[in-house]
Tab-separated table of C-alpha atoms in Angstrom:
chain	number	residue	atom	x	y	z
A	1193	UNK	CA	-2.706	9.578	-5.489
A	1194	UNK	CA	-2.610	13.149	-3.166
A	1195	UNK	CA	-0.509	14.371	-5.534
A	1196	UNK	CA	-1.485	12.848	-8.462
A	1197	UNK	CA	-4.777	14.831	-8.596
A	1198	UNK	CA	-2.616	17.758	-7.372
A	1199	UNK	CA	-0.843	17.928	-10.793
A	1200	UNK	CA	-3.676	17.337	-12.434
A	1201	UNK	CA	-6.017	20.399	-11.216
A	1202	UNK	CA	-2.202	22.196	-11.656
A	1203	UNK	CA	-2.032	21.180	-15.344
A	1204	UNK	CA	-6.282	22.474	-16.094
A	1205	UNK	CA	-5.864	25.353	-13.915
A	1206	UNK	CA	-3.235	26.576	-16.530
A	1207	UNK	CA	-4.305	25.491	-19.505
A	1208	UNK	CA	-7.065	27.426	-18.515
A	1209	UNK	CA	-5.841	31.075	-17.583
A	1210	UNK	CA	-3.748	30.866	-20.529
A	1211	UNK	CA	-6.811	30.009	-22.649
A	1212	UNK	CA	-9.048	32.948	-21.246
A	1213	UNK	CA	-4.821	35.185	-19.792
A	1214	UNK	CA	-3.698	35.438	-23.163
A	1215	UNK	CA	-6.949	36.628	-25.466
A	1216	UNK	CA	-8.040	39.318	-23.110
A	1217	UNK	CA	-4.336	40.553	-22.713
A	1218	UNK	CA	-4.911	41.163	-26.971
A	1219	UNK	CA	-8.168	42.135	-26.963
A	1220	UNK	CA	-6.984	44.716	-24.038
A	1221	UNK	CA	-3.715	45.814	-26.172
A	1222	UNK	CA	-5.765	46.680	-29.499
A	1223	UNK	CA	-7.725	48.944	-26.796
A	1224	UNK	CA	-5.096	50.770	-26.372
A	1225	UNK	CA	-4.378	51.045	-29.264
A	1226	UNK	CA	-7.492	52.302	-31.382
A	1227	UNK	CA	-7.446	54.576	-28.393
A	1228	UNK	CA	-4.564	56.670	-28.999
A	1229	UNK	CA	-5.604	56.443	-32.790
A	1230	UNK	CA	-9.007	57.365	-32.285
A	1231	UNK	CA	-7.397	60.675	-29.703
A	1232	UNK	CA	-5.120	61.411	-33.027
A	1233	UNK	CA	-8.317	61.853	-35.070
A	1234	UNK	CA	-10.384	64.253	-32.664
A	1235	UNK	CA	-7.668	66.291	-32.761
A	1236	UNK	CA	-6.798	65.966	-36.590
A	1237	UNK	CA	-10.950	66.299	-37.159
A	1238	UNK	CA	-9.903	70.039	-35.191
A	1239	UNK	CA	-8.431	71.619	-37.328
A	1240	UNK	CA	-10.848	70.395	-40.229
A	1241	UNK	CA	-12.856	74.241	-40.075
A	1242	UNK	CA	-9.842	76.371	-39.682
A	1243	UNK	CA	-8.897	74.448	-43.064
A	1244	UNK	CA	-12.258	75.114	-44.375
A	1245	UNK	CA	-11.997	78.493	-43.519
A	1246	UNK	CA	-8.428	80.420	-44.289
A	1247	UNK	CA	-4.722	79.216	-45.859
A	1248	UNK	CA	-3.064	81.609	-44.270
A	1249	UNK	CA	0.692	80.882	-42.178
A	1250	UNK	CA	-0.161	82.718	-39.461
A	1251	UNK	CA	-4.393	81.553	-38.908
A	1252	UNK	CA	-2.536	78.110	-39.396
A	1253	UNK	CA	-0.026	78.536	-36.787
A	1254	UNK	CA	-1.633	80.004	-34.103
A	1255	UNK	CA	-4.277	77.242	-35.155
A	1256	UNK	CA	-2.644	74.757	-34.732
A	1257	UNK	CA	-0.202	76.490	-31.464
A	1258	UNK	CA	-3.514	76.184	-30.009
A	1259	UNK	CA	-4.531	72.727	-29.807
A	1260	UNK	CA	-3.640	70.114	-27.685
A	1261	UNK	CA	-2.004	67.576	-30.223
A	1262	UNK	CA	-0.098	71.289	-31.464
A	1263	UNK	CA	1.053	72.172	-27.995
A	1264	UNK	CA	2.450	69.452	-27.216
A	1265	UNK	CA	4.668	69.574	-30.160
A	1266	UNK	CA	2.596	66.319	-32.306
A	1267	UNK	CA	1.007	68.794	-34.910
A	1268	UNK	CA	1.245	69.380	-38.236
A	1269	UNK	CA	-0.253	70.992	-41.377
A	1270	UNK	CA	0.444	70.147	-45.167
A	1271	UNK	CA	-0.953	73.345	-47.418
A	1272	UNK	CA	-0.941	72.317	-51.297
A	1273	UNK	CA	0.676	75.145	-53.386
A	1274	UNK	CA	-2.061	77.820	-54.488
A	1275	UNK	CA	-1.786	79.818	-57.488
A	1276	UNK	CA	0.630	82.175	-56.461
A	1277	UNK	CA	0.732	81.305	-52.126
A	1278	UNK	CA	3.173	77.969	-51.905
A	1279	UNK	CA	3.104	75.107	-50.351
A	1280	UNK	CA	3.013	75.584	-45.970
A	1281	UNK	CA	4.004	73.364	-43.219
A	1282	UNK	CA	3.613	74.238	-40.320
A	1283	UNK	CA	4.595	72.157	-37.144
A	1284	UNK	CA	6.149	69.420	-36.428
A	1285	UNK	CA	6.689	66.714	-39.666
A	1286	UNK	CA	7.096	63.917	-38.952
A	1287	UNK	CA	5.793	61.134	-41.663
A	1288	UNK	CA	7.434	61.480	-45.569
A	1289	UNK	CA	6.679	63.546	-47.989
A	1290	UNK	CA	6.304	60.804	-49.921
A	1291	UNK	CA	3.456	59.354	-47.220
A	1292	UNK	CA	1.737	62.554	-48.059
A	1293	UNK	CA	1.852	62.837	-51.630
A	1294	UNK	CA	0.367	59.389	-51.670
A	1295	UNK	CA	-2.314	60.734	-48.512
A	1296	UNK	CA	-2.968	63.661	-51.016
A	1297	UNK	CA	-4.583	61.985	-53.794
A	1298	UNK	CA	-6.018	58.608	-52.356
A	1299	UNK	CA	-7.973	61.463	-50.345
A	1300	UNK	CA	-8.673	58.674	-47.528
A	1301	UNK	CA	-6.807	58.447	-43.383
A	1302	UNK	CA	-3.761	56.518	-43.125
A	1303	UNK	CA	-1.361	55.227	-40.496
A	1304	UNK	CA	2.317	55.059	-41.385
A	1305	UNK	CA	5.274	54.171	-38.855
A	1306	UNK	CA	7.575	56.558	-38.124
A	1307	UNK	CA	10.624	57.198	-35.634
A	1308	UNK	CA	9.470	57.486	-32.251
A	1309	UNK	CA	5.904	55.871	-32.553
A	1310	UNK	CA	3.236	56.697	-35.494
A	1311	UNK	CA	1.284	59.776	-38.048
A	1312	UNK	CA	-1.858	59.539	-38.492
A	1313	UNK	CA	-2.801	61.677	-41.434
A	1314	UNK	CA	-6.119	63.202	-42.459
A	1315	UNK	CA	-7.218	65.284	-45.636
A	1316	UNK	CA	-9.096	68.075	-45.834
A	1317	UNK	CA	-10.531	69.888	-48.379
A	1318	UNK	CA	-9.629	73.498	-48.827
A	1319	UNK	CA	-11.309	76.595	-50.389
A	1320	UNK	CA	-9.535	76.297	-53.032
A	1321	UNK	CA	-10.148	72.626	-53.779
A	1322	UNK	CA	-7.326	71.377	-52.884
A	1323	UNK	CA	-6.211	68.838	-50.201
A	1324	UNK	CA	-4.404	69.439	-47.224
A	1325	UNK	CA	-3.576	66.668	-45.029
A	1326	UNK	CA	-3.703	66.950	-41.046
A	1327	UNK	CA	-0.393	65.020	-39.090
A	1328	UNK	CA	-1.246	63.991	-35.219
A	1329	UNK	CA	1.906	62.178	-34.266
A	1330	UNK	CA	0.774	58.720	-32.200
A	1331	UNK	CA	3.752	58.203	-29.233
A	1332	UNK	CA	4.507	54.693	-29.400
A	1333	UNK	CA	3.635	55.189	-25.612
A	1334	UNK	CA	0.006	56.076	-26.332
A	1335	UNK	CA	-0.554	53.056	-28.671
A	1336	UNK	CA	0.367	50.749	-25.412
A	1337	UNK	CA	-0.497	52.916	-22.597
A	1338	UNK	CA	-2.363	50.668	-19.372
A	1339	UNK	CA	-1.642	47.523	-21.587
A	1340	UNK	CA	1.880	46.980	-18.860
A	1341	UNK	CA	-0.527	46.999	-15.803
A	1342	UNK	CA	-3.364	45.085	-17.487
A	1343	UNK	CA	-1.185	42.836	-18.301
A	1344	UNK	CA	0.557	42.520	-14.888
A	1345	UNK	CA	-3.728	42.623	-13.448
A	1346	UNK	CA	-3.774	39.654	-15.556
A	1347	UNK	CA	-0.994	37.567	-14.122
A	1348	UNK	CA	-1.670	37.955	-11.164
A	1349	UNK	CA	-5.327	37.199	-11.222
A	1350	UNK	CA	-3.777	33.889	-13.052
A	1351	UNK	CA	-0.679	32.718	-10.771
A	1352	UNK	CA	-3.933	33.309	-8.264
A	1353	UNK	CA	-6.002	30.971	-9.885
A	1354	UNK	CA	-3.003	28.199	-9.758
A	1355	UNK	CA	-2.543	28.638	-6.277
A	1356	UNK	CA	-6.145	28.590	-5.356
A	1357	UNK	CA	-6.429	25.954	-7.314
A	1358	UNK	CA	-3.591	23.779	-6.431
A	1359	UNK	CA	-5.450	24.653	-2.395
A	1360	UNK	CA	-8.277	23.168	-3.277
A	1361	UNK	CA	-7.111	20.117	-5.665
A	1362	UNK	CA	-5.033	19.438	-2.066
A	1363	UNK	CA	-7.574	19.327	0.735
A	1364	UNK	CA	-9.977	17.357	-1.639
A	1365	UNK	CA	-7.131	15.057	-2.231
A	1366	UNK	CA	-6.892	15.002	1.410
A	1367	UNK	CA	-10.802	14.475	1.956
A	1368	UNK	CA	-9.860	11.466	-0.583
A	1369	UNK	CA	-6.125	9.960	0.366
A	1370	UNK	CA	-6.900	10.140	4.497
A	1371	UNK	CA	-10.272	7.864	4.553
A	1372	UNK	CA	-8.109	5.327	1.646
A	1373	UNK	CA	-5.187	5.630	4.433
A	1374	UNK	CA	-7.139	4.491	8.046
A	1375	UNK	CA	-8.551	2.117	5.444
A	1376	UNK	CA	-5.416	0.225	4.807
A	1377	UNK	CA	-4.682	0.541	8.092
A	1378	UNK	CA	-6.894	-1.187	9.361
A	1379	UNK	CA	-7.029	-3.579	7.770
A	1380	UNK	CA	-3.832	-4.398	8.231
A	1381	UNK	CA	-4.070	-4.003	11.687
A	1382	UNK	CA	-7.056	-6.041	11.317
A	1383	UNK	CA	-4.803	-9.240	9.261
A	1384	UNK	CA	-1.771	-8.580	12.661
A	1385	UNK	CA	-4.450	-9.713	14.963
A	1386	UNK	CA	-6.099	-6.752	16.518
A	1387	UNK	CA	-10.446	-7.862	15.562
A	1388	UNK	CA	-10.622	-4.045	17.193
A	1389	UNK	CA	-9.385	-1.549	14.120
A	1390	UNK	CA	-12.269	0.249	13.323
A	1391	UNK	CA	-12.961	2.225	10.541
A	1392	UNK	CA	-14.558	6.088	11.275
A	1393	UNK	CA	-16.756	6.257	8.625
A	1394	UNK	CA	-16.735	9.577	6.708
A	1395	UNK	CA	-15.276	11.153	4.230
A	1396	UNK	CA	-16.357	10.756	-0.042
A	1397	UNK	CA	-19.684	8.284	-0.125
A	1398	UNK	CA	-17.743	5.670	-2.054
A	1399	UNK	CA	-14.429	5.865	0.836
A	1400	UNK	CA	-17.586	5.879	3.287
A	1401	UNK	CA	-19.443	2.643	1.792
A	1402	UNK	CA	-16.492	0.953	1.814
A	1403	UNK	CA	-15.738	2.175	5.797
A	1404	UNK	CA	-18.959	0.496	5.897
A	1405	UNK	CA	-18.523	-3.034	4.349
A	1406	UNK	CA	-14.813	-4.026	6.551
A	1407	UNK	CA	-16.610	-3.051	9.828
A	1408	UNK	CA	-19.483	-5.170	9.396
A	1409	UNK	CA	-16.713	-7.556	7.527
A	1410	UNK	CA	-14.481	-7.057	10.829
A	1411	UNK	CA	-17.695	-7.565	13.304
A	1412	UNK	CA	-18.555	-10.593	11.021
A	1413	UNK	CA	-14.536	-11.998	11.713
A	1414	UNK	CA	-14.666	-10.866	14.898
A	1415	UNK	CA	-18.394	-13.044	15.358
A	1416	UNK	CA	-16.934	-16.189	13.943
A	1417	UNK	CA	-14.035	-15.912	16.098
A	1418	UNK	CA	-16.001	-15.761	18.452
A	1419	UNK	CA	-18.463	-18.418	17.864
A	1420	UNK	CA	-15.009	-20.720	16.931
A	1421	UNK	CA	-14.420	-20.663	20.408
A	1422	UNK	CA	-17.471	-20.731	21.829
A	1423	UNK	CA	-17.519	-24.531	19.425
A	1424	UNK	CA	-14.071	-24.966	20.661
A	1425	UNK	CA	-14.893	-24.991	24.510
A	1426	UNK	CA	-18.718	-27.131	24.287
A	1427	UNK	CA	-16.803	-30.286	22.720
A	1428	UNK	CA	-14.076	-29.325	25.381
A	1429	UNK	CA	-16.504	-29.654	27.924
A	1430	UNK	CA	-18.010	-32.940	26.642
A	1431	UNK	CA	-15.290	-34.996	27.068
A	1432	UNK	CA	-15.640	-33.826	30.538
A	1433	UNK	CA	-18.417	-36.357	31.161
A	1434	UNK	CA	-16.274	-40.128	29.360
A	1435	UNK	CA	-13.558	-38.595	30.977
A	1436	UNK	CA	-15.080	-39.243	34.908
A	1437	UNK	CA	-15.928	-42.779	34.250
A	1438	UNK	CA	-12.795	-42.571	32.725
A	1439	UNK	CA	-11.146	-41.637	35.810
A	1440	UNK	CA	-13.494	-43.895	37.996
A	1441	UNK	CA	-12.290	-47.013	35.970
A	1442	UNK	CA	-9.019	-46.071	36.828
A	1443	UNK	CA	-9.417	-46.051	39.762
A	1444	UNK	CA	-11.309	-49.091	40.330
A	1445	UNK	CA	-7.945	-50.558	38.813
A	1446	UNK	CA	-5.992	-51.047	42.334
A	1447	UNK	CA	-2.313	-50.916	43.043
A	1448	UNK	CA	0.612	-51.525	40.574
A	1449	UNK	CA	2.485	-49.554	38.217
A	1450	UNK	CA	0.229	-49.781	35.394
A	1451	UNK	CA	-2.854	-48.395	37.407
A	1452	UNK	CA	-0.748	-45.558	38.746
A	1453	UNK	CA	0.309	-44.362	35.336
A	1454	UNK	CA	-3.105	-44.670	33.640
A	1455	UNK	CA	-4.360	-41.937	37.034
A	1456	UNK	CA	-1.720	-40.713	36.279
A	1457	UNK	CA	-2.658	-39.890	32.703
A	1458	UNK	CA	-6.191	-39.559	33.258
A	1459	UNK	CA	-5.358	-36.312	35.572
A	1460	UNK	CA	-3.347	-35.045	32.764
A	1461	UNK	CA	-5.775	-34.987	30.316
A	1462	UNK	CA	-8.817	-33.355	32.552
A	1463	UNK	CA	-6.706	-31.094	33.286
A	1464	UNK	CA	-5.793	-30.248	29.236
A	1465	UNK	CA	-9.139	-29.814	29.036
A	1466	UNK	CA	-9.801	-27.870	31.316
A	1467	UNK	CA	-6.871	-25.508	29.419
A	1468	UNK	CA	-8.533	-25.803	26.403
A	1469	UNK	CA	-11.624	-24.917	27.552
A	1470	UNK	CA	-10.061	-21.784	29.692
A	1471	UNK	CA	-8.078	-20.835	26.803
A	1472	UNK	CA	-11.355	-21.372	24.291
A	1473	UNK	CA	-13.294	-18.906	25.358
A	1474	UNK	CA	-10.523	-16.928	26.357
A	1475	UNK	CA	-11.449	-13.653	24.344
A	1476	UNK	CA	-8.436	-11.627	23.889
A	1477	UNK	CA	-7.353	-12.676	20.236
A	1478	UNK	CA	-4.297	-14.515	20.478
A	1479	UNK	CA	-0.220	-12.712	19.738
A	1480	UNK	CA	0.108	-14.150	16.189
A	1481	UNK	CA	3.755	-15.273	15.676
A	1482	UNK	CA	6.357	-14.126	15.081
A	1483	UNK	CA	5.194	-10.297	16.828
A	1484	UNK	CA	7.788	-8.968	19.965
A	1485	UNK	CA	7.032	-11.193	22.060
A	1486	UNK	CA	5.513	-14.676	21.004
A	1487	UNK	CA	8.491	-16.897	20.401
A	1488	UNK	CA	10.509	-19.870	22.279
A	1489	UNK	CA	13.603	-21.419	22.077
A	1490	UNK	CA	13.241	-24.234	19.657
A	1491	UNK	CA	16.005	-26.174	20.949
A	1492	UNK	CA	14.178	-26.376	25.250
A	1493	UNK	CA	12.220	-27.348	23.885
A	1494	UNK	CA	13.157	-30.263	21.356
A	1495	UNK	CA	15.829	-31.294	24.325
A	1496	UNK	CA	12.230	-31.670	26.557
A	1497	UNK	CA	10.460	-33.189	24.589
A	1498	UNK	CA	13.546	-36.061	23.224
A	1499	UNK	CA	13.664	-36.384	27.238
A	1500	UNK	CA	10.012	-37.780	27.630
A	1501	UNK	CA	10.040	-39.446	24.572
A	1502	UNK	CA	13.427	-41.470	24.950
A	1503	UNK	CA	11.680	-43.570	27.862
A	1504	UNK	CA	8.874	-44.918	25.500
A	1505	UNK	CA	11.351	-45.235	22.919
A	1506	UNK	CA	13.931	-46.989	25.321
A	1507	UNK	CA	10.996	-49.588	26.595
A	1508	UNK	CA	10.671	-50.127	22.622
A	1509	UNK	CA	14.270	-50.966	21.764
A	1510	UNK	CA	14.380	-47.583	20.270
A	1511	UNK	CA	18.010	-45.408	19.244
A	1512	UNK	CA	16.784	-42.184	19.336
A	1513	UNK	CA	18.709	-39.378	17.846
A	1514	UNK	CA	19.153	-35.253	18.728
A	1515	UNK	CA	21.282	-32.625	16.655
A	1516	UNK	CA	21.612	-28.629	16.434
A	1517	UNK	CA	20.125	-28.820	20.290
A	1518	UNK	CA	23.701	-27.107	21.913
A	1519	UNK	CA	23.130	-23.314	21.301
A	1520	UNK	CA	19.587	-21.049	22.404
A	1521	UNK	CA	17.409	-21.757	19.171
A	1522	UNK	CA	14.813	-18.878	18.893
A	1523	UNK	CA	11.802	-19.123	17.332
A	1524	UNK	CA	8.977	-17.059	16.665
A	1525	UNK	CA	5.981	-19.725	17.371
A	1526	UNK	CA	4.458	-19.933	21.065
A	1527	UNK	CA	6.088	-22.863	23.350
A	1528	UNK	CA	3.093	-24.461	23.172
A	1529	UNK	CA	2.386	-24.669	19.416
A	1530	UNK	CA	5.337	-26.239	19.044
A	1531	UNK	CA	5.543	-28.735	22.317
A	1532	UNK	CA	1.807	-29.562	20.307
A	1533	UNK	CA	3.371	-29.831	16.874
A	1534	UNK	CA	6.701	-31.848	17.880
A	1535	UNK	CA	4.483	-34.923	19.938
A	1536	UNK	CA	2.281	-35.029	16.857
A	1537	UNK	CA	5.683	-36.164	14.451
A	1538	UNK	CA	7.002	-37.926	17.294
A	1539	UNK	CA	3.387	-39.548	18.136
A	1540	UNK	CA	3.480	-40.654	14.122
A	1541	UNK	CA	6.393	-42.212	14.475
A	1542	UNK	CA	5.921	-44.183	17.305
A	1543	UNK	CA	2.498	-45.535	15.556
A	1544	UNK	CA	3.514	-45.746	12.066
A	1545	UNK	CA	6.363	-47.601	13.187
A	1546	UNK	CA	7.908	-51.001	13.760
A	1547	UNK	CA	8.832	-51.472	17.647
A	1548	UNK	CA	13.138	-51.022	17.408
A	1549	UNK	CA	12.467	-48.487	15.025
A	1550	UNK	CA	15.752	-45.474	15.350
A	1551	UNK	CA	14.170	-41.893	14.547
A	1552	UNK	CA	16.208	-38.813	15.493
A	1553	UNK	CA	15.214	-35.583	15.568
A	1554	UNK	CA	17.555	-32.351	14.656
A	1555	UNK	CA	17.391	-29.081	13.803
A	1556	UNK	CA	19.754	-26.423	11.613
A	1557	UNK	CA	18.678	-22.592	12.820
A	1558	UNK	CA	20.096	-19.928	10.050
A	1559	UNK	CA	20.217	-16.606	9.829
A	1560	UNK	CA	16.444	-16.056	8.116
A	1561	UNK	CA	15.223	-20.145	9.085
A	1562	UNK	CA	15.212	-22.981	11.070
A	1563	UNK	CA	14.826	-26.233	9.963
A	1564	UNK	CA	13.697	-29.111	12.418
A	1565	UNK	CA	14.317	-32.682	10.741
A	1566	UNK	CA	11.873	-35.556	11.991
A	1567	UNK	CA	13.555	-38.713	10.783
A	1568	UNK	CA	13.190	-42.304	11.415
A	1569	UNK	CA	13.725	-45.734	9.928
A	1570	UNK	CA	10.513	-47.304	9.122
A	1571	UNK	CA	8.918	-48.088	6.230
A	1572	UNK	CA	8.446	-44.101	4.870
A	1573	UNK	CA	5.350	-42.705	3.431
A	1574	UNK	CA	3.773	-43.499	0.171
A	1575	UNK	CA	1.646	-41.129	-0.856
A	1576	UNK	CA	3.149	-37.781	1.070
A	1577	UNK	CA	1.000	-35.044	-0.650
A	1578	UNK	CA	-2.392	-36.787	0.616
A	1579	UNK	CA	-0.948	-37.643	4.012
A	1580	UNK	CA	-0.650	-33.526	4.243
A	1581	UNK	CA	-4.014	-32.930	3.166
A	1582	UNK	CA	-6.105	-32.465	6.677
A	1583	UNK	CA	-9.169	-35.324	6.757
A	1584	UNK	CA	-7.869	-37.084	4.151
A	1585	UNK	CA	-8.630	-40.600	4.607
A	1586	UNK	CA	-12.097	-40.261	5.819
A	1587	UNK	CA	-13.803	-41.362	9.182
A	1588	UNK	CA	-11.390	-43.415	11.607
A	1589	UNK	CA	-13.482	-47.032	12.094
A	1590	UNK	CA	-12.341	-48.674	15.123
A	1591	UNK	CA	-11.149	-51.780	12.440
A	1592	UNK	CA	-8.702	-48.995	10.577
A	1593	UNK	CA	-7.806	-47.795	14.100
A	1594	UNK	CA	-6.615	-51.196	16.006
A	1595	UNK	CA	-4.213	-51.238	12.694
A	1596	UNK	CA	-2.583	-47.953	13.222
A	1597	UNK	CA	-1.641	-49.067	16.415
A	1598	UNK	CA	0.044	-52.157	15.989
A	1599	UNK	CA	-1.763	-53.897	18.340
A	1600	UNK	CA	-0.886	-51.180	20.830
A	1601	UNK	CA	-3.953	-50.050	22.037
A	1602	UNK	CA	-2.927	-47.061	24.006
A	1603	UNK	CA	-0.112	-49.008	26.165
A	1604	UNK	CA	2.562	-46.503	23.876
A	1605	UNK	CA	0.663	-43.624	24.709
A	1606	UNK	CA	0.970	-44.241	28.473
A	1607	UNK	CA	3.938	-46.504	29.202
A	1608	UNK	CA	6.892	-44.919	31.853
A	1609	UNK	CA	5.526	-41.228	31.768
A	1610	UNK	CA	5.042	-38.364	33.964
A	1611	UNK	CA	3.003	-36.245	30.447
A	1612	UNK	CA	0.946	-38.996	29.690
A	1613	UNK	CA	-0.919	-36.805	28.534
A	1614	UNK	CA	0.875	-34.763	26.283
A	1615	UNK	CA	1.839	-38.336	24.642
A	1616	UNK	CA	-2.085	-38.850	24.212
A	1617	UNK	CA	-2.425	-35.900	23.298
A	1618	UNK	CA	0.828	-36.400	19.865
A	1619	UNK	CA	-1.347	-39.232	18.961
A	1620	UNK	CA	-4.672	-38.276	19.050
A	1621	UNK	CA	-4.377	-35.949	16.303
A	1622	UNK	CA	-0.457	-37.919	14.158
A	1623	UNK	CA	-2.924	-40.129	13.362
A	1624	UNK	CA	-2.459	-38.645	9.521
A	1625	UNK	CA	1.418	-39.736	8.887
A	1626	UNK	CA	1.524	-43.528	8.351
A	1627	UNK	CA	4.097	-44.925	6.680
A	1628	UNK	CA	0.815	-46.697	4.579
A	1629	UNK	CA	-1.530	-43.814	4.630
A	1630	UNK	CA	-4.278	-46.086	6.564
A	1631	UNK	CA	-8.075	-45.249	5.731
A	1632	UNK	CA	-8.806	-44.627	9.506
A	1633	UNK	CA	-5.586	-40.622	9.460
A	1634	UNK	CA	-8.255	-37.809	10.486
A	1635	UNK	CA	-5.054	-35.695	9.198
A	1636	UNK	CA	-4.479	-33.292	11.563
A	1637	UNK	CA	-1.135	-34.007	12.842
A	1638	UNK	CA	0.670	-33.054	10.466
A	1639	UNK	CA	-1.637	-30.700	9.769
A	1640	UNK	CA	-0.247	-29.268	13.508
A	1641	UNK	CA	2.856	-29.325	12.006
A	1642	UNK	CA	1.511	-28.004	9.195
A	1643	UNK	CA	-0.379	-24.663	10.401
A	1644	UNK	CA	2.546	-23.704	12.504
A	1645	UNK	CA	5.249	-23.163	9.977
A	1646	UNK	CA	2.834	-21.841	7.572
A	1647	UNK	CA	1.790	-18.599	10.924
A	1648	UNK	CA	5.456	-18.277	10.629
A	1649	UNK	CA	5.347	-17.947	5.755
A	1650	UNK	CA	7.287	-21.575	5.520
A	1651	UNK	CA	6.907	-24.995	4.787
A	1652	UNK	CA	6.622	-28.661	5.238
A	1653	UNK	CA	7.926	-31.150	3.652
A	1654	UNK	CA	7.273	-34.667	3.274
A	1655	UNK	CA	11.006	-36.568	2.261
A	1656	UNK	CA	13.178	-39.857	2.239
A	1657	UNK	CA	15.444	-39.687	5.458
A	1658	UNK	CA	18.572	-40.896	5.586
A	1659	UNK	CA	17.636	-43.350	8.132
A	1660	UNK	CA	16.149	-45.296	5.813
A	1661	UNK	CA	12.413	-43.660	6.601
A	1662	UNK	CA	10.039	-40.731	6.925
A	1663	UNK	CA	11.395	-37.944	6.537
A	1664	UNK	CA	8.938	-34.722	7.973
A	1665	UNK	CA	11.033	-30.918	6.701
A	1666	UNK	CA	9.434	-28.000	9.770
A	1667	UNK	CA	11.143	-25.353	8.418
A	1668	UNK	CA	10.314	-22.103	10.789
A	1669	UNK	CA	10.952	-18.027	9.391
A	1670	UNK	CA	11.946	-15.899	11.296
A	1671	UNK	CA	12.152	-12.619	9.016
A	1672	UNK	CA	10.140	-10.936	6.989
A	1673	UNK	CA	12.365	-12.641	3.469
A	1674	UNK	CA	11.055	-14.042	0.019
A	1675	UNK	CA	10.263	-17.531	0.555
A	1676	UNK	CA	12.759	-18.625	-2.389
A	1677	UNK	CA	15.381	-17.235	-1.035
A	1678	UNK	CA	14.409	-18.311	3.002
A	1679	UNK	CA	13.795	-22.219	1.454
A	1680	UNK	CA	17.297	-22.033	-0.276
A	1681	UNK	CA	19.654	-20.543	2.381
A	1682	UNK	CA	17.098	-23.632	4.073
A	1683	UNK	CA	18.358	-26.206	1.660
A	1684	UNK	CA	21.592	-25.170	1.772
A	1685	UNK	CA	22.311	-24.998	5.459
A	1686	UNK	CA	20.438	-28.558	5.582
A	1687	UNK	CA	23.503	-29.760	3.373
A	1688	UNK	CA	25.600	-28.125	5.465
A	1689	UNK	CA	23.984	-30.309	8.383
A	1690	UNK	CA	23.943	-33.417	7.255
A	1691	UNK	CA	27.087	-33.385	6.202
A	1692	UNK	CA	27.464	-33.205	10.589
A	1693	UNK	CA	26.431	-36.913	12.367
A	1694	UNK	CA	23.487	-36.332	14.905
A	1695	UNK	CA	24.777	-36.810	18.430
């Protein structure tokens, strides 16, 4: 924008300078010519009185010699023959005799071109009634005297005007461009999660108004996020009362493995609620996924979560397999977010497939993306698109909840683990992935995984697994690559990995 303004100003100023300087130069050149010939006419007129008095050679010679033009050798007098007196030519003649005769016959002054310049031929009547002609030589240097200097001055003025206009245009461009660049930078920072990004309200009126609007929008975003955090904290805080009742009830269960596991689960759930409250009320914005310092080892997290869920799988007679976690697999998401997404997907497997149905987790690592496949041997999902739509199935009711849990009524979430709060959290969020698309689903489980993938530029897809049931594909983008390229590479990576049996 800045250079475009400079170019436009340069072109306009050049045209204006040319439009004024060229005609002005031509006028100066014409004025110099008129000045030279006016001077010649004045010198010629000085010989008029002498010619009207005498045509004597000696007198005329003396008059020519004493005149300014005659002294410079630029005057000649042509006197025709009168009676017995022959024609006289006094001084340095340059005009052709034919031109002199034509001037005498026409009786009016004329200018002719001669060697080295021009000649002014001025006729005068003498006492005998004949016409004498005075010739004044006008050198070329007299005609163009001062013209070169005038052109140089005009050129200098024109160059100065162009340079000045370019400098002014550059300053105006900077005044316009810098606020626009600051606005772009602040918008980029706000998009990257820097909620303190603001724009100085300065510059042209339009950009100043844009800066005011941007700052107002940023303040509104911060306000809305603060309200959202407070709302999340308040909602989590409301859970403390029923949790207190649940803890008291668990304390009255007496001794035994089931009672101890229930108490452990309640304690874990209380800790998680406290963590949610503290996190929600933390005023600092979270690190954007994919930035320096944000990320985790997906292989380590998957091994840990599969070890956690394997205890429940063993109780239900499920075969659990995992592949692709032998080496570290870095992904640009927070560890807690990946844990929540995996627990949501695995919780769906336990809630919405029959007991004994096998499941597997496969990790496919590429240069630009990481694919996490969660597969099961259940009945599959009748409507994958609806399952991916958050809240599609409406509010949960007790009958649907009972049907979705397949009669287990929370036993799965508490059975044989030391991290029952995670399982309960995942199960509570995972209702959207059921094979039958139960009406009681909240749609939060797959939404957790979808938001995790989309935060990296990836996505979540549901298909038919090699085990015969559902396959949830979690595609996590590692870097800023074109989505089409990343997806083609991901599909090729999955095809290669599928040729290797899971362990």
